């Protein structure tokens, strides 16, 4: 679907550690007590081994990009303007619940999790449904949704399970006694990271959702990562820290999910960049985007690796906290003089950015930009009604 959308756009625009039980509880507790008001760091900290992967898989990450005059370019090219953002208000839930919500384009519903239940909200009907209700003393943080499929992890004092629901049939598969993080659903495949299994290294696995057959994709070396994995177009990129002599570098392991039979046969290529940290890793349109930094760096770098050529391109950018990318569109939480931020949308032409004033009429502060697989930009507002805004850029 993404490749089809990219094709349409191209036609119209130019070109090693096992975690102890105590450590696991610490990670999950931190995730469940997340505070949406905390100030993000300018540069992402290097996280130790798997704990880094877990924290990133459990939460959001930072990112970074620049500006020009979009309106003049757009008018000159005669392109159709984007529609107005759709305002979405979900009553009865706290801000930290909504900030981690996911919008599914196929069902046109918003999904969110309060730790005890998983919900869906139909914006058109204004109706909320409990999709999955947890047992007493069991909580959940991680979930992923796409179309008819929903997956989530459940954790309690005595259990750690992965649940997979076919929302069409309401059948639920349970993978017991496994701690998981970093869930992704892509093209009838569920990808996740598994850890905490005795005498086993942390690893990424994929499950064919039609057959429920599981395959190992990648075993982690133990140096961890500052970012979750990313999936797109039947491919998976897993970021990981590595040593090059005495220097820490960032590796991107690119796998083909469609040919997933043995680890050795699915690895397409590994790309290495001379940065200690790569945050917000996003695979899309044959590019691996990330926000790069080294310890002691004054400025961070936003850029991407072309997976076909291996070439790295830096994108000049203003100071920002988070980023999201889809096609030629780049959304940034751009920092301001008050050490805060607000979401701004840009259109990329090469490595240059032109501003798109899509949110200019919205006065409240906007945060946490993220794109769906189909090109819907989702942001959270910090006004009194804690509204969310949806903007379709796929058109």
Short mmCIF file of C-alpha atoms in Angstrom, two decimals:
data_model
loop_
_atom_site.label_atom_id
_atom_site.label_comp_id
_atom_site.label_asym_id
_atom_site.label_seq_id
_atom_site.Cartn_x
_atom_site.Cartn_y
_atom_site.Cartn_z
CA UNK A 1 0.00 0.00 0.00
CA UNK A 2 2.81 2.40 0.88
CA UNK A 3 4.58 1.62 -2.37
CA UNK A 4 1.39 2.39 -4.31
CA UNK A 5 1.06 5.72 -2.54
CA UNK A 6 4.71 6.52 -3.14
CA UNK A 7 4.25 5.77 -6.82
CA UNK A 8 1.38 8.23 -7.03
CA UNK A 9 3.41 10.87 -5.24
CA UNK A 10 6.38 10.33 -7.56
CA UNK A 11 4.12 10.97 -10.54
CA UNK A 12 2.97 14.31 -9.19
CA UNK A 13 6.06 15.80 -7.52
CA UNK A 14 9.82 16.02 -8.22
CA UNK A 15 12.19 13.92 -7.07
CA UNK A 16 23.93 -9.24 25.00
CA UNK A 17 22.03 -9.01 28.18
CA UNK A 18 19.33 -11.06 29.85
CA UNK A 19 17.30 -8.87 32.14
CA UNK A 20 16.66 -9.85 35.74
CA UNK A 21 13.08 -9.96 37.01
CA UNK A 22 13.78 -6.79 38.98
CA UNK A 23 15.03 -4.99 35.90
CA UNK A 24 11.99 -6.06 33.89
CA UNK A 25 9.68 -4.77 36.59
CA UNK A 26 11.59 -1.51 36.63
CA UNK A 27 11.15 -1.08 32.88
CA UNK A 28 7.45 -1.86 32.93
CA UNK A 29 6.81 0.34 35.95
CA UNK A 30 8.58 3.23 34.30
CA UNK A 31 6.51 2.77 31.19
CA UNK A 32 3.21 2.59 33.05
CA UNK A 33 4.09 5.69 35.05
CA UNK A 34 5.11 7.68 32.00
CA UNK A 35 4.77 11.39 32.38
CA UNK A 36 3.82 13.20 29.25
CA UNK A 37 4.90 16.54 30.73
CA UNK A 38 8.56 15.68 31.12
CA UNK A 39 11.00 17.69 29.06
CA UNK A 40 12.77 15.67 26.35
CA UNK A 41 16.54 15.80 26.07
CA UNK A 42 18.16 17.68 23.24
CA UNK A 43 20.39 14.72 22.45
CA UNK A 44 19.32 11.13 23.14
CA UNK A 45 21.31 9.38 25.87
CA UNK A 46 23.15 6.17 25.05
CA UNK A 47 21.24 3.35 26.75
CA UNK A 48 22.96 0.21 28.12
CA UNK A 49 22.48 -2.94 26.07
CA UNK A 50 18.97 -4.39 26.06
CA UNK A 51 17.63 -1.89 28.56
CA UNK A 52 18.08 0.66 25.80
CA UNK A 53 16.03 -1.42 23.40
CA UNK A 54 13.34 -1.99 26.01
CA UNK A 55 12.96 1.66 26.95
CA UNK A 56 12.78 2.72 23.37
CA UNK A 57 10.35 -0.06 22.53
CA UNK A 58 8.17 0.98 25.43
CA UNK A 59 8.06 4.64 24.76
CA UNK A 60 8.61 7.29 22.16
CA UNK A 61 11.97 8.60 21.02
CA UNK A 62 13.51 11.85 19.98
CA UNK A 63 14.22 13.18 16.59
CA UNK A 64 15.22 16.47 14.66
CA UNK A 65 14.89 19.04 10.79
CA UNK A 66 14.56 22.99 8.61
CA UNK A 67 12.51 25.64 6.74
CA UNK A 68 11.81 27.63 3.57
CA UNK A 69 8.80 29.27 2.06
CA UNK A 70 6.43 26.44 1.22
CA UNK A 71 3.45 28.43 0.17
CA UNK A 72 5.23 30.18 -2.70
CA UNK A 73 6.67 26.92 -4.07
CA UNK A 74 3.33 25.18 -3.80
CA UNK A 75 1.51 27.95 -5.58
CA UNK A 76 4.11 28.03 -8.35
CA UNK A 77 3.84 24.30 -8.92
CA UNK A 78 0.06 24.44 -8.90
CA UNK A 79 -0.31 21.51 -6.51
CA UNK A 80 -3.53 20.76 -4.67
CA UNK A 81 -3.54 21.87 -1.05
CA UNK A 82 -3.98 19.49 1.86
CA UNK A 83 -7.36 19.23 3.50
CA UNK A 84 -7.94 20.80 6.90
CA UNK A 85 -6.82 18.73 9.93
CA UNK A 86 -9.61 16.69 11.48
CA UNK A 87 -10.12 17.48 15.16
CA UNK A 88 -10.73 14.44 17.37
CA UNK A 89 -11.76 14.64 21.04
CA UNK A 90 -11.83 11.43 23.10
CA UNK A 91 -13.62 11.99 26.43
CA UNK A 92 -12.95 10.19 29.67
CA UNK A 93 -9.23 9.42 29.32
CA UNK A 94 -6.12 11.08 30.68
CA UNK A 95 -3.57 12.76 28.47
CA UNK A 96 -0.84 10.06 28.92
CA UNK A 97 -3.25 7.47 27.48
CA UNK A 98 -3.98 9.50 24.36
CA UNK A 99 -0.37 10.47 23.74
CA UNK A 100 0.43 6.80 23.08
CA UNK A 101 -2.63 6.14 20.92
CA UNK A 102 -2.52 4.73 17.39
CA UNK A 103 -4.84 5.51 14.48
CA UNK A 104 -5.69 2.71 12.05
CA UNK A 105 -6.61 3.91 8.56
CA UNK A 106 -8.21 0.63 7.51
CA UNK A 107 -10.83 0.65 10.25
CA UNK A 108 -10.74 4.45 10.64
CA UNK A 109 -10.58 4.06 14.40
CA UNK A 110 -8.28 5.27 17.16
CA UNK A 111 -6.80 2.65 19.52
CA UNK A 112 -5.45 3.35 22.99
CA UNK A 113 -4.53 1.58 26.22
CA UNK A 114 -4.96 2.66 29.84
CA UNK A 115 -2.97 -0.27 31.27
CA UNK A 116 -6.12 -2.23 32.15
CA UNK A 117 -8.03 -2.27 28.87
CA UNK A 118 -7.45 -1.73 25.17
CA UNK A 119 -10.01 0.53 23.52
CA UNK A 120 -11.11 1.59 20.07
CA UNK A 121 -12.83 4.88 19.33
CA UNK A 122 -14.91 5.53 16.24
CA UNK A 123 -14.62 9.26 15.43
CA UNK A 124 -17.56 9.20 13.02
CA UNK A 125 -19.98 7.65 15.53
CA UNK A 126 -18.32 9.05 18.66
CA UNK A 127 -18.39 5.56 20.17
CA UNK A 128 -15.82 3.83 22.37
CA UNK A 129 -15.50 0.05 22.67
CA UNK A 130 -13.35 -2.13 24.93
CA UNK A 131 -11.45 -4.33 22.50
CA UNK A 132 -9.55 -6.37 25.09
CA UNK A 133 -10.02 -6.45 28.86
CA UNK A 134 -7.17 -7.65 31.06
CA UNK A 135 -7.27 -9.93 34.07
CA UNK A 136 -6.98 -8.55 37.59
CA UNK A 137 -3.42 -7.57 38.57
CA UNK A 138 -2.34 -7.79 34.94
CA UNK A 139 -1.29 -4.72 33.00
CA UNK A 140 -0.25 -3.90 29.46
CA UNK A 141 1.70 -1.18 27.77
CA UNK A 142 2.82 -2.36 24.34
CA UNK A 143 0.31 -2.86 21.55
CA UNK A 144 0.15 -2.72 17.77
CA UNK A 145 -2.82 -2.59 15.43
CA UNK A 146 -3.40 -2.80 11.69
CA UNK A 147 -6.67 -3.69 10.03
CA UNK A 148 -8.12 -6.87 11.54
CA UNK A 149 -5.07 -7.61 13.67
CA UNK A 150 -4.31 -6.44 17.21
CA UNK A 151 -1.34 -7.57 19.33
CA UNK A 152 -0.40 -6.64 22.87
CA UNK A 153 1.79 -7.77 25.76
CA UNK A 154 0.40 -8.68 29.19
CA UNK A 155 2.44 -8.53 32.38
CA UNK A 156 1.74 -9.42 36.00
CA UNK A 157 3.59 -10.76 39.00
CA UNK A 158 3.51 -14.29 37.58
CA UNK A 159 2.90 -13.91 33.85
CA UNK A 160 4.40 -12.37 30.76
CA UNK A 161 2.43 -13.18 27.63
CA UNK A 162 2.00 -12.02 24.07
CA UNK A 163 -1.61 -11.86 22.84
CA UNK A 164 -2.67 -11.75 19.19
CA UNK A 165 -6.29 -11.07 18.22
CA UNK A 166 -8.01 -11.47 14.89
CA UNK A 167 -10.52 -8.66 15.29
CA UNK A 168 -12.70 -10.08 12.54
CA UNK A 169 -13.25 -13.42 14.31
CA UNK A 170 -12.34 -12.21 17.84
CA UNK A 171 -10.11 -15.27 18.23
CA UNK A 172 -7.07 -14.72 20.47
CA UNK A 173 -3.76 -16.59 20.30
CA UNK A 174 -1.52 -16.56 23.40
CA UNK A 175 2.24 -17.01 23.47
CA UNK A 176 3.00 -17.68 27.13
CA UNK A 177 5.94 -16.98 29.40
CA UNK A 178 7.69 -14.50 27.16
CA UNK A 179 8.50 -10.84 27.69
CA UNK A 180 8.14 -8.80 24.52
CA UNK A 181 8.65 -5.25 23.36
CA UNK A 182 8.66 -3.26 20.14
CA UNK A 183 5.58 -4.68 18.38
CA UNK A 184 4.95 -4.03 14.67
CA UNK A 185 2.28 -5.34 12.29
CA UNK A 186 3.11 -5.19 8.61
CA UNK A 187 1.57 -7.04 5.70
CA UNK A 188 0.10 -9.95 7.74
CA UNK A 189 3.30 -10.25 9.80
CA UNK A 190 3.85 -9.45 13.47
CA UNK A 191 7.40 -8.44 14.36
CA UNK A 192 8.53 -8.15 17.96
CA UNK A 193 11.58 -8.28 20.22
CA UNK A 194 11.71 -11.06 22.83
CA UNK A 195 13.84 -11.01 25.97
CA UNK A 196 14.03 -12.56 29.46
CA UNK A 197 14.13 -16.15 28.21
CA UNK A 198 16.64 -18.24 30.18
CA UNK A 199 19.86 -19.11 28.32
CA UNK A 200 18.70 -17.19 25.29
CA UNK A 201 19.83 -13.90 23.81
CA UNK A 202 17.37 -11.10 23.13
CA UNK A 203 16.12 -11.46 19.57
CA UNK A 204 13.64 -10.22 17.01
CA UNK A 205 11.05 -12.65 15.67
CA UNK A 206 8.28 -12.49 13.09
CA UNK A 207 4.97 -14.36 13.10
CA UNK A 208 2.91 -15.10 10.00
CA UNK A 209 -0.50 -14.00 11.28
CA UNK A 210 -2.32 -16.35 8.92
CA UNK A 211 -0.49 -19.50 10.04
CA UNK A 212 0.92 -18.34 13.40
CA UNK A 213 4.29 -19.79 12.39
CA UNK A 214 7.20 -18.03 14.08
CA UNK A 215 10.70 -17.37 12.74
CA UNK A 216 13.78 -15.79 14.29
CA UNK A 217 14.91 -12.79 12.34
CA UNK A 218 17.79 -11.29 14.29
CA UNK A 219 19.75 -12.01 17.47
CA UNK A 220 20.92 -8.95 19.38
CA UNK A 221 24.61 -8.65 20.19
CA UNK A 222 24.00 -7.03 23.57
CA UNK A 223 25.01 -3.43 22.92
CA UNK A 224 21.41 -2.29 22.57
CA UNK A 225 19.93 0.57 20.62
CA UNK A 226 18.52 4.04 21.07
CA UNK A 227 15.61 3.31 18.78
CA UNK A 228 12.88 0.83 18.05
CA UNK A 229 12.91 -1.16 14.81
CA UNK A 230 10.94 -0.04 11.77
CA UNK A 231 9.00 -1.92 9.08
CA UNK A 232 7.94 -0.88 5.60
CA UNK A 233 7.13 -2.59 2.32
CA UNK A 234 7.88 -6.13 3.55
CA UNK A 235 11.25 -5.05 4.92
CA UNK A 236 12.49 -4.65 8.52
CA UNK A 237 15.34 -2.51 9.78
CA UNK A 238 16.80 -3.23 13.24
CA UNK A 239 19.14 -0.58 14.66
CA UNK A 240 21.91 -1.65 17.02
CA UNK A 241 25.06 -0.25 18.54
CA UNK A 242 28.38 -1.84 17.58
CA UNK A 243 32.10 -1.35 18.21
CA UNK A 244 34.45 -0.27 15.45
CA UNK A 245 37.80 -0.54 17.19
CA UNK A 246 37.27 1.59 20.29
CA UNK A 247 34.48 3.68 18.79
CA UNK A 248 30.76 3.01 19.06
CA UNK A 249 28.93 3.15 15.75
CA UNK A 250 25.35 2.62 14.62
CA UNK A 251 24.41 -0.41 12.53
CA UNK A 252 21.19 -0.86 10.59
CA UNK A 253 20.37 -4.52 9.82
CA UNK A 254 17.96 -4.69 6.89
CA UNK A 255 15.86 -7.87 6.52
CA UNK A 256 13.36 -9.18 3.99
CA UNK A 257 10.26 -10.34 5.89
CA UNK A 258 8.72 -11.94 2.81
CA UNK A 259 11.60 -14.40 2.49
CA UNK A 260 11.94 -15.11 6.22
CA UNK A 261 13.11 -18.73 6.49
CA UNK A 262 16.58 -18.58 8.06
CA UNK A 263 18.50 -15.66 9.52
CA UNK A 264 21.34 -16.05 7.05
CA UNK A 265 19.03 -15.89 4.06
CA UNK A 266 16.91 -12.90 5.04
CA UNK A 267 19.56 -10.31 5.77
CA UNK A 268 19.72 -7.97 2.83
CA UNK A 269 22.50 -5.71 4.05
CA UNK A 270 23.96 -3.99 7.10
CA UNK A 271 24.62 -0.26 6.92
CA UNK A 272 27.10 1.32 9.34
CA UNK A 273 27.28 5.01 10.23
CA UNK A 274 29.86 6.72 12.48
CA UNK A 275 27.40 7.86 15.14
CA UNK A 276 26.97 6.54 18.68
CA UNK A 277 23.25 7.17 18.71
CA UNK A 278 20.54 6.78 16.09
CA UNK A 279 17.09 7.72 17.39
CA UNK A 280 13.65 7.65 15.81
CA UNK A 281 14.73 5.16 13.12
CA UNK A 282 12.18 5.08 10.30
CA UNK A 283 12.25 2.91 7.18
CA UNK A 284 10.19 4.28 4.32
CA UNK A 285 10.54 4.71 0.57
CA UNK A 286 13.84 2.76 0.50
CA UNK A 287 15.37 5.18 2.99
CA UNK A 288 16.39 4.72 6.64
CA UNK A 289 15.84 8.00 8.46
CA UNK A 290 17.20 8.73 11.94
CA UNK A 291 18.36 11.46 14.26
CA UNK A 292 22.08 10.94 14.79
CA UNK A 293 24.40 12.17 17.55
CA UNK A 294 27.70 11.50 19.27
CA UNK A 295 28.64 12.09 22.88
CA UNK A 296 29.96 15.61 23.14
CA UNK A 297 28.39 16.79 19.89
CA UNK A 298 26.96 20.28 20.02
CA UNK A 299 24.58 19.65 17.15
CA UNK A 300 22.72 16.53 16.14
CA UNK A 301 22.16 15.37 12.57
CA UNK A 302 18.96 14.45 10.78
CA UNK A 303 19.53 12.30 7.73
CA UNK A 304 18.85 9.12 5.85
CA UNK A 305 20.61 6.17 4.21
CA UNK A 306 19.45 5.14 0.75
CA UNK A 307 19.17 1.34 1.00
CA UNK A 308 19.72 0.93 -2.74
CA UNK A 309 22.91 2.99 -3.03
CA UNK A 310 24.14 3.07 0.57
CA UNK A 311 24.59 6.83 0.31
CA UNK A 312 23.95 9.04 3.34
CA UNK A 313 22.18 12.37 3.01
CA UNK A 314 22.02 14.99 5.75
CA UNK A 315 18.94 17.17 5.99
CA UNK A 316 19.57 20.70 7.32
CA UNK A 317 17.14 21.20 10.17
CA UNK A 318 16.15 23.57 12.94
CA UNK A 319 16.44 22.47 16.57
CA UNK A 320 13.69 19.94 17.34
CA UNK A 321 12.62 17.19 19.74
CA UNK A 322 10.77 14.59 17.63
CA UNK A 323 10.29 13.86 13.95
CA UNK A 324 8.07 11.76 11.72
CA UNK A 325 8.35 11.18 7.99
CA UNK A 326 6.07 9.94 5.22
CA UNK A 327 6.94 10.25 1.55
CA UNK A 328 8.10 13.82 0.98
CA UNK A 329 6.47 15.07 4.18
CA UNK A 330 8.41 15.70 7.38
CA UNK A 331 6.76 16.63 10.69
CA UNK A 332 8.90 18.12 13.46
CA UNK A 333 8.39 19.14 17.05
CA UNK A 334 10.37 22.32 16.56
CA UNK A 335 11.81 23.85 19.73
CA UNK A 336 11.10 27.46 20.62
CA UNK A 337 12.58 30.17 22.84
CA UNK A 338 10.61 28.92 25.86
CA UNK A 339 12.42 25.56 25.60
CA UNK A 340 9.16 24.01 24.49
CA UNK A 341 8.09 22.84 21.03
CA UNK A 342 5.28 22.84 18.53
CA UNK A 343 4.63 20.58 15.55
CA UNK A 344 5.41 21.98 12.13
CA UNK A 345 4.97 20.23 8.79
CA UNK A 346 7.44 20.47 5.90
CA UNK A 347 7.73 19.22 2.34
CA UNK A 348 11.13 17.89 1.27
CA UNK A 349 12.64 18.75 -2.09
CA UNK A 350 15.98 16.99 -2.12
CA UNK A 351 17.49 17.97 1.21
CA UNK A 352 15.68 21.29 1.35
CA UNK A 353 12.54 21.83 3.43
CA UNK A 354 9.57 24.00 2.62
CA UNK A 355 7.06 24.78 5.35
CA UNK A 356 3.46 23.61 4.95
CA UNK A 357 1.16 25.77 7.10
CA UNK A 358 -1.26 22.93 7.80
CA UNK A 359 -1.62 23.68 11.52
CA UNK A 360 -1.33 27.46 11.37
CA UNK A 361 -4.93 28.01 12.49
CA UNK A 362 -4.52 25.84 15.62
CA UNK A 363 -3.45 27.94 18.59
CA UNK A 364 -2.78 25.19 21.15
CA UNK A 365 0.63 23.52 21.43
CA UNK A 366 0.91 20.37 19.33
CA UNK A 367 3.14 17.41 20.25
CA UNK A 368 4.08 13.81 19.38
CA UNK A 369 3.88 13.71 15.57
CA UNK A 370 3.54 10.23 14.01
CA UNK A 371 2.39 8.97 10.63
CA UNK A 372 0.23 5.93 9.98
CA UNK A 373 1.19 3.42 7.30
CA UNK A 374 -1.31 5.05 4.95
CA UNK A 375 -0.13 8.63 5.38
CA UNK A 376 -2.25 10.11 8.15
CA UNK A 377 -0.33 12.47 10.39
CA UNK A 378 -1.47 12.24 14.03
CA UNK A 379 -0.61 14.89 16.62
CA UNK A 380 -1.79 15.59 20.15
CA UNK A 381 -2.96 18.98 21.31
CA UNK A 382 -2.43 20.41 24.77
CA UNK A 383 -5.56 22.54 24.90
CA UNK A 384 -8.26 22.20 27.53
CA UNK A 385 -10.08 19.42 25.67
CA UNK A 386 -6.81 17.51 24.92
CA UNK A 387 -7.86 17.19 21.29
CA UNK A 388 -5.99 15.18 18.70
CA UNK A 389 -5.64 16.18 15.06
CA UNK A 390 -5.53 13.95 11.97
CA UNK A 391 -4.13 15.16 8.67
CA UNK A 392 -4.12 13.02 5.52
CA UNK A 393 -1.05 13.73 3.38
CA UNK A 394 -1.44 10.70 1.10
CA UNK A 395 -3.70 12.64 -1.24
#
